[in-house]
CSV table of C-alpha atoms in Angstrom, one decimal:
chain,number,residue,atom,x,y,z
A,1,MET,CA,0.1,-0.1,0.0
A,2,LYS,CA,2.9,2.4,0.9
A,3,THR,CA,4.5,1.8,-2.4
A,4,ILE,CA,1.3,2.4,-4.4
A,5,LEU,CA,0.7,5.8,-2.4
A,6,MET,CA,4.4,6.7,-3.1
A,7,GLY,CA,3.7,6.1,-6.7
A,8,LEU,CA,0.5,8.1,-6.9
A,9,PHE,CA,2.5,11.0,-5.2
A,10,PHE,CA,5.1,11.0,-7.6
A,11,ALA,CA,2.7,10.7,-10.6
A,12,THR,CA,0.9,13.6,-9.4
A,13,LEU,CA,3.9,15.6,-8.9
A,14,THR,CA,5.2,14.8,-12.5
A,15,LEU,CA,1.8,15.8,-14.0
A,16,SER,CA,2.0,19.1,-11.9
A,17,VAL,CA,5.5,19.8,-13.2
A,18,GLN,CA,4.5,19.0,-16.8
A,19,ALA,CA,1.5,21.5,-16.6
A,20,THR,CA,3.7,24.2,-15.1
A,21,ASP,CA,6.4,23.6,-18.0
A,22,LEU,CA,3.6,23.7,-20.5
A,23,ALA,CA,2.1,26.9,-19.3
A,24,ALA,CA,5.5,28.5,-19.1
A,25,SER,CA,6.3,27.3,-22.8
A,26,VAL,CA,3.0,28.9,-24.1
A,27,LYS,CA,3.6,32.2,-22.1
A,28,GLU,CA,7.0,32.5,-23.7
A,29,ARG,CA,5.4,32.3,-27.1
A,30,LEU,CA,2.6,34.9,-26.4
A,31,THR,CA,2.9,38.6,-26.9
A,32,GLN,CA,1.6,40.5,-23.7
A,33,PRO,CA,1.2,44.0,-24.7
A,34,ALA,CA,-0.4,46.9,-22.6
A,35,VAL,CA,-3.1,47.3,-25.5
A,36,LEU,CA,-4.2,44.5,-28.0
A,37,ARG,CA,-6.8,45.2,-30.5
A,38,GLY,CA,-8.5,43.0,-33.2
A,39,TYR,CA,-11.6,41.4,-34.7
A,40,PHE,CA,-13.6,38.4,-33.7
A,41,GLU,CA,-16.2,36.2,-35.1
A,42,GLN,CA,-18.3,34.1,-32.7
A,43,ASN,CA,-20.1,30.9,-33.7
A,44,LYS,CA,-22.3,29.8,-31.0
A,45,GLN,CA,-24.3,26.5,-31.5
A,46,VAL,CA,-27.1,26.5,-29.0
A,47,ALA,CA,-28.3,23.1,-27.9
A,48,GLY,CA,-31.6,22.1,-29.6
A,49,PHE,CA,-31.1,24.5,-32.6
A,50,LYS,CA,-30.0,23.5,-36.0
A,51,LYS,CA,-28.4,26.8,-37.1
A,52,PRO,CA,-25.5,28.5,-35.1
A,53,LEU,CA,-25.7,32.1,-34.1
A,54,ILE,CA,-23.0,34.1,-35.7
A,55,SER,CA,-21.8,37.5,-34.5
A,56,ARG,CA,-18.9,39.6,-35.5
A,57,GLY,CA,-17.1,42.8,-34.1
A,58,ASP,CA,-14.0,44.1,-32.7
A,59,PHE,CA,-12.2,44.2,-29.3
A,60,ILE,CA,-9.8,46.0,-27.2
A,61,VAL,CA,-7.8,44.5,-24.3
A,62,ALA,CA,-6.2,47.1,-22.1
A,63,ARG,CA,-4.2,45.8,-19.3
A,64,ASP,CA,-5.1,48.8,-16.8
A,65,LYS,CA,-8.7,49.0,-17.9
A,66,GLY,CA,-10.2,45.8,-19.0
A,67,VAL,CA,-11.8,44.2,-22.0
A,68,LEU,CA,-14.1,45.9,-24.5
A,69,TRP,CA,-16.1,43.6,-26.8
A,70,ARG,CA,-18.0,45.5,-29.5
A,71,THR,CA,-20.4,43.4,-31.6
A,72,LYS,CA,-21.3,45.0,-35.0
A,73,THR,CA,-23.4,42.3,-36.6
A,74,PRO,CA,-26.1,41.0,-36.5
A,75,PHE,CA,-26.9,43.5,-33.8
A,76,ALA,CA,-24.9,46.2,-32.4
A,77,GLY,CA,-23.8,46.3,-28.8
A,78,THR,CA,-20.9,46.5,-26.3
A,79,LEU,CA,-19.7,44.4,-23.5
A,80,ARG,CA,-17.3,46.0,-21.1
A,81,LEU,CA,-15.6,43.9,-18.5
A,82,SER,CA,-13.4,45.1,-15.6
A,83,ARG,CA,-12.2,43.5,-12.5
A,84,ASP,CA,-15.3,44.6,-10.6
A,85,GLU,CA,-18.2,44.4,-13.1
A,86,ILE,CA,-19.7,43.5,-16.5
A,87,VAL,CA,-21.6,46.2,-18.2
A,88,ALA,CA,-23.6,45.5,-21.4
A,89,LYS,CA,-24.9,48.3,-23.8
A,90,GLN,CA,-27.2,48.3,-26.7
A,91,GLY,CA,-26.3,49.9,-30.0
A,92,ASP,CA,-27.8,53.2,-28.8
A,93,GLY,CA,-25.8,53.2,-25.7
A,94,GLU,CA,-28.4,52.3,-23.2
A,95,VAL,CA,-27.3,50.0,-20.5
A,96,ALA,CA,-29.0,46.5,-21.0
A,97,PHE,CA,-27.5,45.2,-17.6
A,98,ARG,CA,-24.8,45.6,-15.2
A,99,LEU,CA,-23.3,42.8,-13.0
A,100,SER,CA,-21.2,43.7,-9.9
A,101,ALA,CA,-18.5,41.4,-8.7
A,102,SER,CA,-19.3,42.2,-5.2
A,103,LYS,CA,-22.9,41.0,-5.6
A,104,GLU,CA,-22.2,38.2,-8.0
A,105,PRO,CA,-19.1,36.3,-7.2
A,106,SER,CA,-19.3,34.3,-10.4
A,107,VAL,CA,-18.8,37.7,-12.2
A,108,ARG,CA,-15.1,38.0,-10.6
A,109,MET,CA,-14.4,34.4,-11.6
A,110,ILE,CA,-15.6,34.8,-15.3
A,111,ASN,CA,-13.8,38.1,-15.6
A,112,GLY,CA,-10.6,36.7,-14.3
A,113,LEU,CA,-10.9,33.8,-16.7
A,114,LEU,CA,-11.5,36.2,-19.7
A,115,PHE,CA,-8.7,38.4,-18.5
A,116,SER,CA,-6.3,35.6,-18.4
A,117,LEU,CA,-7.3,34.1,-21.8
A,118,LEU,CA,-7.1,37.4,-23.7
A,119,ASN,CA,-4.1,38.6,-21.9
A,120,GLY,CA,-2.2,35.3,-22.4
A,121,ASP,CA,-1.7,35.0,-18.7
A,122,VAL,CA,-1.5,31.0,-19.0
A,123,SER,CA,0.2,30.5,-15.6
A,124,SER,CA,-2.9,32.0,-13.6
A,125,LEU,CA,-5.3,29.6,-15.4
A,126,GLY,CA,-3.7,26.7,-13.5
A,127,GLU,CA,-5.5,28.0,-10.4
A,128,LEU,CA,-8.8,27.2,-11.9
A,129,PHE,CA,-8.1,24.4,-14.5
A,130,LYS,CA,-6.3,21.1,-15.2
A,131,ILE,CA,-4.0,22.2,-18.1
A,132,GLU,CA,-3.0,19.9,-20.8
A,133,GLY,CA,-1.8,20.5,-24.4
A,134,SER,CA,1.0,20.6,-26.7
A,135,VAL,CA,3.6,23.1,-28.1
A,136,ASN,CA,5.0,22.6,-31.7
A,137,GLY,CA,7.4,25.3,-32.9
A,138,LYS,CA,5.7,28.8,-32.5
A,139,SER,CA,2.1,27.1,-32.4
A,140,TRP,CA,0.5,25.8,-29.3
A,141,GLN,CA,-2.8,24.1,-28.0
A,142,LEU,CA,-4.1,23.9,-24.7
A,143,LEU,CA,-7.1,22.0,-23.1
A,144,LEU,CA,-8.5,23.4,-19.9
A,145,THR,CA,-10.8,21.2,-17.5
A,146,PRO,CA,-12.4,23.0,-14.7
A,147,LYS,CA,-11.0,22.0,-11.2
A,148,GLN,CA,-13.7,23.8,-9.3
A,149,ALA,CA,-17.3,22.7,-9.0
A,150,ALA,CA,-18.7,26.2,-9.3
A,151,LEU,CA,-16.7,26.6,-12.6
A,152,GLY,CA,-17.8,23.2,-13.7
A,153,LYS,CA,-21.4,24.1,-13.6
A,154,ILE,CA,-20.6,26.8,-16.2
A,155,MET,CA,-17.9,25.1,-18.4
A,156,ARG,CA,-17.1,21.5,-19.2
A,157,LYS,CA,-13.8,22.3,-21.1
A,158,ILE,CA,-12.0,25.0,-23.0
A,159,ALA,CA,-9.7,24.5,-25.8
A,160,LEU,CA,-7.2,27.3,-26.9
A,161,SER,CA,-4.8,27.4,-29.9
A,162,GLY,CA,-2.5,30.2,-31.2
A,163,ASP,CA,1.0,31.4,-31.6
A,164,GLN,CA,2.1,34.9,-30.5
A,165,PHE,CA,-1.6,35.5,-29.9
A,166,VAL,CA,-4.6,33.5,-28.9
A,167,ARG,CA,-6.2,32.8,-32.3
A,168,GLN,CA,-9.1,30.5,-31.3
A,169,ILE,CA,-11.3,29.6,-28.2
A,170,ASP,CA,-13.5,26.7,-28.1
A,171,LEU,CA,-16.1,26.7,-25.2
A,172,ASP,CA,-17.9,23.4,-24.3
A,173,GLU,CA,-20.5,24.7,-21.9
A,174,ALA,CA,-22.1,22.7,-19.3
A,175,SER,CA,-25.7,23.7,-20.8
A,176,GLY,CA,-24.7,21.9,-24.1
A,177,ASP,CA,-24.1,24.9,-25.9
A,178,GLN,CA,-20.9,25.2,-27.8
A,179,THR,CA,-19.1,28.4,-28.8
A,180,THR,CA,-16.1,29.0,-31.2
A,181,ILE,CA,-14.5,32.4,-31.1
A,182,ARG,CA,-11.9,33.1,-33.9
A,183,PHE,CA,-9.7,36.2,-33.6
A,184,THR,CA,-8.0,38.0,-36.5
A,185,ALA,CA,-6.0,41.0,-37.5
A,186,GLN,CA,-4.6,41.4,-33.9
A,187,ASN,CA,-2.0,44.2,-33.4
A,188,THR,CA,-0.3,46.0,-30.5
A,189,GLU,CA,0.1,49.4,-32.0
A,190,PRO,CA,-0.6,52.1,-31.1
A,191,ALA,CA,0.7,51.0,-27.5
A,192,LYS,CA,-1.8,53.5,-25.8
A,193,LEU,CA,-5.5,53.9,-25.9
A,194,SER,CA,-6.7,56.9,-28.0
A,195,SER,CA,-9.1,59.4,-26.3
A,196,ASP,CA,-12.1,57.8,-28.2
A,197,GLU,CA,-11.1,54.4,-26.9
A,198,MET,CA,-10.6,55.8,-23.3
A,199,ALA,CA,-14.0,57.3,-23.5
A,200,ARG,CA,-15.5,53.7,-24.5
A,201,PHE,CA,-14.2,52.3,-21.4
A,202,GLU,CA,-16.0,54.8,-19.1
């Protein structure tokens, strides 16, 4: 029995080291700028429906401000994420909803996850997920499986792939819905937000 327990201990230790090495290898390949801009296409397959819901738009990830997700088609709208809240606005600028992390603990968890994903902060993902994957030259793939029961109620698994940027995120939700988000034309210049971009974060 003692031999078996020792074997399990060392196997677990080896897996932990492998996950740490994998996260470090991916982080080395990722660009982590102060500001990242680009475009996205989101393909969401809702359980029970044949046709997927497709939306397109642009995004900004600002390390000191948060994430601004602006949908242009099929309907205009903006989703702003900070460490403390999620705010959704309709095309006319009217606030559709506001969720505070102080009142909704899941908001902080979801925001932390999205910040980590879009900022390429792979190491912090290990706190929430079991990390598996591979690295091949400049490219990499990751499979994240939730460790926490609360997160498992939202997400079954997340697959990520990319190179110097995250290029695709595949979400397998606990509800049965599946979402694929593809990122294109990502760039890190200019390195500071414009006055218009600053205003959009307010």
